[in-house]
């Protein structure tokens, strides 16, 4: 049952994996360079991740073999994944943060037309001053709940600033964009029945061509949002 003197092709149950490892061995023997790779193996539905390090063994200046070390790094990789996930999440709202936006690029043709909707919690400071920060926090939570309830499956919601949120929805043209804004208004009108201070200002812009810079489109959505914000403050129905 010894595996001494045998190649990966002879000992691996997974022939594809054995062939890959065998080729790695041949490369180490040929070049004299060490390798450091990761392999994922499915063990009855549970995935294990192994780090495989291989180094050439030399005698009198000649490569005579390979030494290898295999480490089960499944838990380490899961911790790394969680840490990375947390670095992209706003812990309070469970929305993505701006780090996620910078890492995951939506500045690609395949996402066009792409809708950007900027949202803001109107009068949040007044709510905090009058009712306390717990109510202000609930206002933000209500806003996130509304936005996520209408967000298409392929869209994302980013906490852009303190009380500002950016929705990015790929493959979404003007018609669908208008429908989503209507849905947000419908949902916030329902929420006003219990929380009358809820008043989400919105501004949207649709990127239709790569000639339009993404930064410009987001800026346009932001500008339109501030116009809506000022309009809402002047309306009789706005919370005061």
Tab-separated table of C-alpha atoms in Angstrom:
chain	number	residue	atom	x	y	z
A	1	UNK	CA	0.000	0.000	0.000
A	2	UNK	CA	3.016	2.265	0.047
A	3	UNK	CA	2.935	5.285	-2.245
A	4	UNK	CA	6.701	5.729	-2.166
A	5	UNK	CA	8.153	5.912	-5.635
A	6	UNK	CA	4.770	6.355	-7.277
A	7	UNK	CA	3.528	9.362	-9.234
A	8	UNK	CA	0.321	11.318	-8.693
A	9	UNK	CA	-1.150	9.553	-11.698
A	10	UNK	CA	-0.793	6.263	-9.838
A	11	UNK	CA	-2.092	7.275	-6.413
A	12	UNK	CA	-4.777	9.898	-7.076
A	13	UNK	CA	-8.388	8.704	-7.128
A	14	UNK	CA	-9.318	11.819	-9.059
A	15	UNK	CA	-7.562	11.221	-12.390
A	16	UNK	CA	-7.947	14.849	-13.526
A	17	UNK	CA	-6.379	16.114	-10.309
A	18	UNK	CA	-3.674	13.472	-10.551
A	19	UNK	CA	-2.792	14.580	-14.066
A	20	UNK	CA	-2.623	18.239	-12.982
A	21	UNK	CA	-0.327	17.372	-10.048
A	22	UNK	CA	1.838	15.194	-12.257
A	23	UNK	CA	2.331	18.083	-14.691
A	24	UNK	CA	3.277	20.338	-11.763
A	25	UNK	CA	5.877	17.786	-10.675
A	26	UNK	CA	7.344	17.649	-14.166
A	27	UNK	CA	7.542	21.435	-14.245
A	28	UNK	CA	9.409	21.510	-10.909
A	29	UNK	CA	11.839	18.857	-12.141
A	30	UNK	CA	12.355	20.691	-15.412
A	31	UNK	CA	12.758	24.253	-14.133
A	32	UNK	CA	13.959	23.735	-10.567
A	33	UNK	CA	11.389	26.281	-9.397
A	34	UNK	CA	9.117	25.769	-6.396
A	35	UNK	CA	5.342	25.862	-6.713
A	36	UNK	CA	2.626	26.982	-4.299
A	37	UNK	CA	-0.905	26.074	-5.389
A	38	UNK	CA	-4.372	25.593	-3.909
A	39	UNK	CA	-6.631	22.639	-4.664
A	40	UNK	CA	-10.308	22.247	-3.828
A	41	UNK	CA	-11.613	18.718	-3.200
A	42	UNK	CA	-15.234	17.727	-2.674
A	43	UNK	CA	-15.580	15.181	0.130
A	44	UNK	CA	-19.196	13.972	0.157
A	45	UNK	CA	-20.544	17.481	-0.324
A	46	UNK	CA	-18.055	19.157	2.001
A	47	UNK	CA	-15.355	21.144	0.258
A	48	UNK	CA	-11.778	21.011	1.513
A	49	UNK	CA	-9.135	23.437	0.325
A	50	UNK	CA	-5.524	22.286	0.387
A	51	UNK	CA	-2.369	24.305	-0.055
A	52	UNK	CA	0.254	22.276	-1.917
A	53	UNK	CA	3.884	23.414	-1.771
A	54	UNK	CA	6.501	21.618	-3.865
A	55	UNK	CA	10.248	22.185	-3.830
A	56	UNK	CA	13.035	20.597	-5.864
A	57	UNK	CA	15.476	18.321	-4.010
A	58	UNK	CA	19.034	18.748	-5.227
A	59	UNK	CA	22.223	16.726	-4.818
A	60	UNK	CA	25.561	17.838	-6.199
A	61	UNK	CA	23.807	20.556	-8.195
A	62	UNK	CA	21.333	18.170	-9.827
A	63	UNK	CA	17.609	17.802	-9.211
A	64	UNK	CA	16.984	14.303	-7.915
A	65	UNK	CA	13.439	14.609	-6.645
A	66	UNK	CA	10.661	16.721	-5.138
A	67	UNK	CA	9.627	17.401	-1.555
A	68	UNK	CA	6.048	18.439	-0.940
A	69	UNK	CA	3.951	19.756	1.925
A	70	UNK	CA	0.160	19.655	1.925
A	71	UNK	CA	-1.843	21.778	4.396
A	72	UNK	CA	-5.603	21.756	4.919
A	73	UNK	CA	-6.371	25.483	4.789
A	74	UNK	CA	-10.167	25.173	4.579
A	75	UNK	CA	-10.833	27.081	7.821
A	76	UNK	CA	-8.195	29.696	7.016
A	77	UNK	CA	-9.703	30.369	3.579
A	78	UNK	CA	-13.201	30.597	5.065
A	79	UNK	CA	-11.957	33.163	7.594
A	80	UNK	CA	-10.291	35.077	4.767
A	81	UNK	CA	-13.554	35.008	2.777
A	82	UNK	CA	-15.523	36.270	5.777
A	83	UNK	CA	-13.014	39.028	6.455
A	84	UNK	CA	-13.147	40.123	2.811
A	85	UNK	CA	-16.940	40.041	2.907
A	86	UNK	CA	-16.997	42.179	6.051
A	87	UNK	CA	-14.629	44.684	4.442
A	88	UNK	CA	-17.235	45.210	1.715
A	89	UNK	CA	-20.261	45.443	4.012
A	90	UNK	CA	-21.707	48.251	6.093
A	91	UNK	CA	-22.299	46.444	9.379
A	92	UNK	CA	-25.253	48.611	10.444
A	93	UNK	CA	-27.375	48.402	7.295
A	94	UNK	CA	-25.955	45.186	5.798
A	95	UNK	CA	-25.649	47.054	2.499
A	96	UNK	CA	-22.436	47.073	0.521
A	97	UNK	CA	-20.070	49.966	1.195
A	98	UNK	CA	-17.972	52.046	-1.180
A	99	UNK	CA	-15.095	49.564	-0.930
A	100	UNK	CA	-17.309	47.076	-2.754
A	101	UNK	CA	-18.042	49.633	-5.457
A	102	UNK	CA	-14.325	50.265	-5.970
A	103	UNK	CA	-13.512	46.543	-6.083
A	104	UNK	CA	-16.395	45.327	-8.260
A	105	UNK	CA	-16.324	47.260	-11.496
A	106	UNK	CA	-19.666	48.062	-13.152
A	107	UNK	CA	-17.896	50.215	-15.722
A	108	UNK	CA	-18.326	47.607	-18.459
A	109	UNK	CA	-20.384	47.416	-21.643
A	110	UNK	CA	-22.077	44.150	-20.624
A	111	UNK	CA	-24.018	45.995	-17.891
A	112	UNK	CA	-25.562	48.570	-20.243
A	113	UNK	CA	-28.067	50.047	-20.036
A	114	UNK	CA	-27.268	50.504	-16.354
A	115	UNK	CA	-29.413	52.475	-13.925
A	116	UNK	CA	-28.010	54.469	-10.998
A	117	UNK	CA	-30.495	55.649	-8.354
A	118	UNK	CA	-29.228	57.912	-5.578
A	119	UNK	CA	-31.375	58.048	-2.440
A	120	UNK	CA	-31.283	60.222	0.670
A	121	UNK	CA	-33.135	60.224	3.999
A	122	UNK	CA	-34.772	63.654	4.076
A	123	UNK	CA	-34.759	65.532	7.400
A	124	UNK	CA	-32.693	62.887	9.208
A	125	UNK	CA	-31.023	65.527	11.401
A	126	UNK	CA	-34.428	66.882	12.450
A	127	UNK	CA	-35.592	63.374	13.305
A	128	UNK	CA	-32.457	62.788	15.391
A	129	UNK	CA	-32.852	66.130	17.194
A	130	UNK	CA	-36.555	65.708	17.913
A	131	UNK	CA	-36.921	61.988	18.583
A	132	UNK	CA	-33.397	60.802	19.320
A	133	UNK	CA	-30.810	58.818	17.413
A	134	UNK	CA	-32.576	55.495	17.902
A	135	UNK	CA	-35.478	56.808	15.846
A	136	UNK	CA	-32.993	58.200	13.351
A	137	UNK	CA	-31.405	54.753	13.109
A	138	UNK	CA	-34.832	53.233	12.513
A	139	UNK	CA	-35.391	55.768	9.743
A	140	UNK	CA	-32.225	54.511	8.024
A	141	UNK	CA	-33.295	50.901	8.600
A	142	UNK	CA	-36.733	51.628	7.118
A	143	UNK	CA	-35.088	53.207	4.084
A	144	UNK	CA	-32.855	50.171	3.510
A	145	UNK	CA	-35.841	47.839	3.907
A	146	UNK	CA	-37.762	49.779	1.253
A	147	UNK	CA	-34.856	49.916	-1.200
A	148	UNK	CA	-34.047	46.228	-0.860
A	149	UNK	CA	-37.711	45.283	-1.270
A	150	UNK	CA	-37.774	46.707	-4.811
A	151	UNK	CA	-34.193	45.894	-5.797
A	152	UNK	CA	-33.954	43.438	-8.723
A	153	UNK	CA	-31.961	40.272	-8.127
A	154	UNK	CA	-28.977	41.466	-10.150
A	155	UNK	CA	-28.939	44.939	-8.561
A	156	UNK	CA	-26.935	46.126	-5.567
A	157	UNK	CA	-27.534	48.707	-2.841
A	158	UNK	CA	-24.539	50.649	-1.523
A	159	UNK	CA	-24.416	52.862	1.551
A	160	UNK	CA	-22.801	55.784	-0.243
A	161	UNK	CA	-22.600	58.090	2.772
A	162	UNK	CA	-24.198	58.577	6.172
A	163	UNK	CA	-27.804	58.666	4.950
A	164	UNK	CA	-27.208	58.344	1.208
A	165	UNK	CA	-27.634	55.110	-0.737
A	166	UNK	CA	-26.773	54.240	-4.313
A	167	UNK	CA	-28.662	51.549	-6.186
A	168	UNK	CA	-26.904	50.106	-9.238
A	169	UNK	CA	-29.082	48.008	-11.541
A	170	UNK	CA	-27.484	46.446	-14.639
A	171	UNK	CA	-29.506	45.850	-17.792
A	172	UNK	CA	-32.065	48.405	-16.644
A	173	UNK	CA	-33.349	51.084	-19.030
A	174	UNK	CA	-35.439	54.186	-18.402
A	175	UNK	CA	-38.803	52.395	-18.346
A	176	UNK	CA	-37.709	49.882	-15.719
A	177	UNK	CA	-35.944	52.672	-13.808
A	178	UNK	CA	-39.192	54.686	-13.625
A	179	UNK	CA	-41.038	51.590	-12.394
A	180	UNK	CA	-38.532	51.059	-9.574
A	181	UNK	CA	-38.815	54.701	-8.473
A	182	UNK	CA	-42.620	54.361	-8.451
A	183	UNK	CA	-42.288	51.226	-6.328
A	184	UNK	CA	-40.046	53.044	-3.856
A	185	UNK	CA	-42.604	55.866	-3.580
A	186	UNK	CA	-45.419	53.367	-3.059
A	187	UNK	CA	-43.489	51.565	-0.334
A	188	UNK	CA	-42.503	54.736	1.488
A	189	UNK	CA	-46.108	55.991	1.408
A	190	UNK	CA	-47.118	52.773	3.159
A	191	UNK	CA	-44.301	53.200	5.679
A	192	UNK	CA	-45.408	56.800	6.376
A	193	UNK	CA	-48.592	55.441	7.945
A	194	UNK	CA	-46.560	54.217	10.935
A	195	UNK	CA	-43.423	56.363	10.580
A	196	UNK	CA	-44.564	59.735	9.162
A	197	UNK	CA	-41.037	61.155	9.027
A	198	UNK	CA	-39.960	58.685	6.297
A	199	UNK	CA	-39.278	60.737	3.173
A	200	UNK	CA	-36.776	59.310	0.695
A	201	UNK	CA	-35.479	61.739	-1.912
A	202	UNK	CA	-34.380	60.127	-5.166
A	203	UNK	CA	-32.512	60.927	-8.318
A	204	UNK	CA	-31.807	58.596	-11.204
A	205	UNK	CA	-29.688	58.438	-14.334
A	206	UNK	CA	-29.371	55.703	-16.933
A	207	UNK	CA	-26.053	54.978	-18.566
A	208	UNK	CA	-26.697	53.909	-22.149
A	209	UNK	CA	-23.249	54.121	-23.700
A	210	UNK	CA	-19.624	53.649	-22.681
A	211	UNK	CA	-18.985	57.160	-23.998
A	212	UNK	CA	-20.840	58.359	-20.879
A	213	UNK	CA	-18.406	58.261	-17.969
A	214	UNK	CA	-19.751	56.351	-14.978
A	215	UNK	CA	-18.650	59.153	-12.659
A	216	UNK	CA	-20.686	61.627	-14.708
A	217	UNK	CA	-23.808	59.430	-14.609
A	218	UNK	CA	-23.563	59.008	-10.831
A	219	UNK	CA	-23.071	62.769	-10.489
A	220	UNK	CA	-26.192	63.355	-12.573
A	221	UNK	CA	-28.208	60.997	-10.365
A	222	UNK	CA	-26.862	62.806	-7.297
A	223	UNK	CA	-27.800	66.220	-8.700
A	224	UNK	CA	-31.315	65.048	-9.557
A	225	UNK	CA	-31.662	63.609	-6.074
A	226	UNK	CA	-30.831	66.970	-4.481
A	227	UNK	CA	-33.389	68.653	-6.720
A	228	UNK	CA	-35.989	66.156	-5.499
A	229	UNK	CA	-34.810	66.669	-1.922
A	230	UNK	CA	-35.398	70.426	-2.101
A	231	UNK	CA	-38.749	69.945	-3.828
A	232	UNK	CA	-39.941	67.572	-1.112
A	233	UNK	CA	-38.967	70.021	1.625
A	234	UNK	CA	-41.132	72.688	-0.013
A	235	UNK	CA	-44.180	70.467	-0.453
A	236	UNK	CA	-46.962	70.596	2.099
A	237	UNK	CA	-46.853	66.816	2.517
A	238	UNK	CA	-43.237	66.824	3.610
A	239	UNK	CA	-42.566	66.016	7.289
A	240	UNK	CA	-41.661	69.098	9.327
